[in-house]
């Protein structure tokens, strides 16, 4: 929105400078993008009258004039403008004048004729780019008056970048209301005399799309005279607002648009046939616009039509066939309210953008149509004459926006703004904004006028108070926050800790779908019927997963097919186990799963290219359990429908199962598209429980002693059980225990194995003597012999 500051001050004139006014508008949310002078810097230019005008004797394109500028003698001035003529009031730069660009006017001779000044065009005064001829002033312009004073050129054009919600400020009236509120000063009310009916001519109006256009006003004005020129004062106001003068009728509708913020349009009444109809366009209906381009209308586009043809795109662009031309004598003037939703996006749909569409798609005042009609009629009769018929109004009040009721709590206002504003001040702000206000029980009841489409909730009212009160008036108070320990349970196992543990083990996190292929899942879990989706994305994603292995193994296959031989992936998420005891019929369990295949480590000159085995993945699972602070866990040989019978272990704490680890059954490798042996694990996170926190203990100052034993046991004895037995028996002095060798072969009987175990013994109160150490070792050997029939290797 671009406007003249002088024009605004005709409505409201606060005692602030241009810079202060711009700052006020910006701080109130109406950001000022630019301020520029309406004319260049010049001096010594006055109003003059061409008294004589004759052809230059030695030049076809020059004229010799005598100009009256109010001095004792007439000025001889040579002029080359084609519109120079006797009796014309012009802008005269006298000798000594300085024009924009520091161009000084001096006495001169042009083709032998003396010239004591220059008759100026708009461009020479830095007013506009128009240099087709000299500036023509009204005949009532006072001779000798400074042209800057006469045209009010000590003015600036202010450009405001309005946000889409502030359509109420797309006119001088709305801007003046804002400035009046910000400066607590009165705003001049626009006095529009009632225009009485002079003729009875009219047109009926039919509204066939009331949701899109609930109100439409029309008036016939006959016998206008388009040969007259638009008054200079109007031309200047339009120019300073960025609009070029076209003809009096168009200029007047544009003037009303800028003044009131309400678009209007005029049709050539003699080109209309029958009633004026507001309707939706017929699909692929053709309309030639005022710019000469033909558009093919869509069925969702609102149009103004007569009983035969479309006349205009409603609220966007007029049609060429019904447009006002220099030969028009009678016009049909429209003033309508179009719903924002009906216009929004339509102009862009056809590659258009107009001042009217800019306003209508943001919303205009639904109560302003009558005022706009009266204002435009008044100006038309004053400028182009004519006779006005009655105003015909068609309205469907059920679709006309009404006042919105919104409440504002005083406590909420203070909490959000961080400052207590007196109730009287807040009430005054709302009243000056034009809102209906009542205050009772610490709550304001606000009646928001329809032109403020942006206000519908309490926070909108708080924003209004803040910006009018002044953001700079709200003190900068740093928030005060008291420090306290967060409610953090240190024993709780955090998923991110488990993820980081796997990342440190060279796994990469994957995210797969919760929906899986029922054929693949039934291979791995033949005894579990997964939950079927009623409307699946595809048949391959129609079942809820009962394990994360399904998705992870498919991810491994995908990577192997792309020449990735070493793959290590993990994922955390929910599995969905059918359970009739649950209300929903399904139990959701949070698990963390992983899959690994290929080499233990990438090929390296310092490492052997060893293929991953069960114990490598078991180590990764142990790292997870240790990270979770789980104690007393054990791996028990088990069976699982998806795993290799000889390489499958169940992870237990007591009798509770945490999950499984093992190799994928070879019979599924081809079906899953796997290349080589893959190992998987899956642990239920909630089953891990609370971890045991470390407890500080006194460090023994006495030396530790190592003893190695080699025992022979049956090959089916579980090493984990043997080590657990040693831990329990030597609990008081045993501080270290490690299996460092397993041997089968020469010197060991068939069906037997030799286990080499290191024992680290230490006491906190004394140095262990040899007989103490030997007694502990002998006790351990005796216990192993009793429990596992173990014998000391020869």
Short mmCIF file of C-alpha atoms in Angstrom, two decimals, residues 516-519 521-533 542-547 576-580 585-587 641:
data_model
loop_
_atom_site.label_atom_id
_atom_site.label_comp_id
_atom_site.label_asym_id
_atom_site.label_seq_id
_atom_site.Cartn_x
_atom_site.Cartn_y
_atom_site.Cartn_z
CA UNK A 516 5.48 -56.09 6.75
CA UNK A 517 4.91 -58.76 4.14
CA UNK A 518 2.72 -61.48 5.72
CA UNK A 519 4.47 -64.17 3.62
CA UNK A 521 6.67 -62.94 8.55
CA UNK A 522 4.86 -66.28 8.44
CA UNK A 523 8.14 -67.96 7.44
CA UNK A 524 9.92 -66.64 10.52
CA UNK A 525 6.93 -66.88 12.88
CA UNK A 526 4.62 -69.64 11.62
CA UNK A 527 2.86 -69.93 15.00
CA UNK A 528 1.90 -66.22 15.29
CA UNK A 529 -0.86 -64.67 13.22
CA UNK A 530 0.01 -60.98 12.86
CA UNK A 531 -2.61 -58.24 13.00
CA UNK A 532 -4.02 -57.63 9.50
CA UNK A 533 -4.56 -54.05 8.29
CA UNK A 542 -0.50 -55.56 5.06
CA UNK A 543 0.46 -57.04 8.44
CA UNK A 544 1.73 -55.47 11.66
CA UNK A 545 5.17 -56.80 12.58
CA UNK A 546 5.57 -59.22 15.48
CA UNK A 547 9.35 -58.72 15.41
CA UNK A 576 2.72 -55.96 17.88
CA UNK A 577 1.87 -59.32 19.47
CA UNK A 578 -1.76 -60.51 19.27
CA UNK A 579 -3.06 -60.84 22.84
CA UNK A 580 -6.70 -61.45 23.73
CA UNK A 585 -6.41 -57.27 21.16
CA UNK A 586 -2.73 -56.55 20.62
CA UNK A 587 0.22 -56.10 22.96
CA UNK A 641 11.28 -70.78 14.74
#
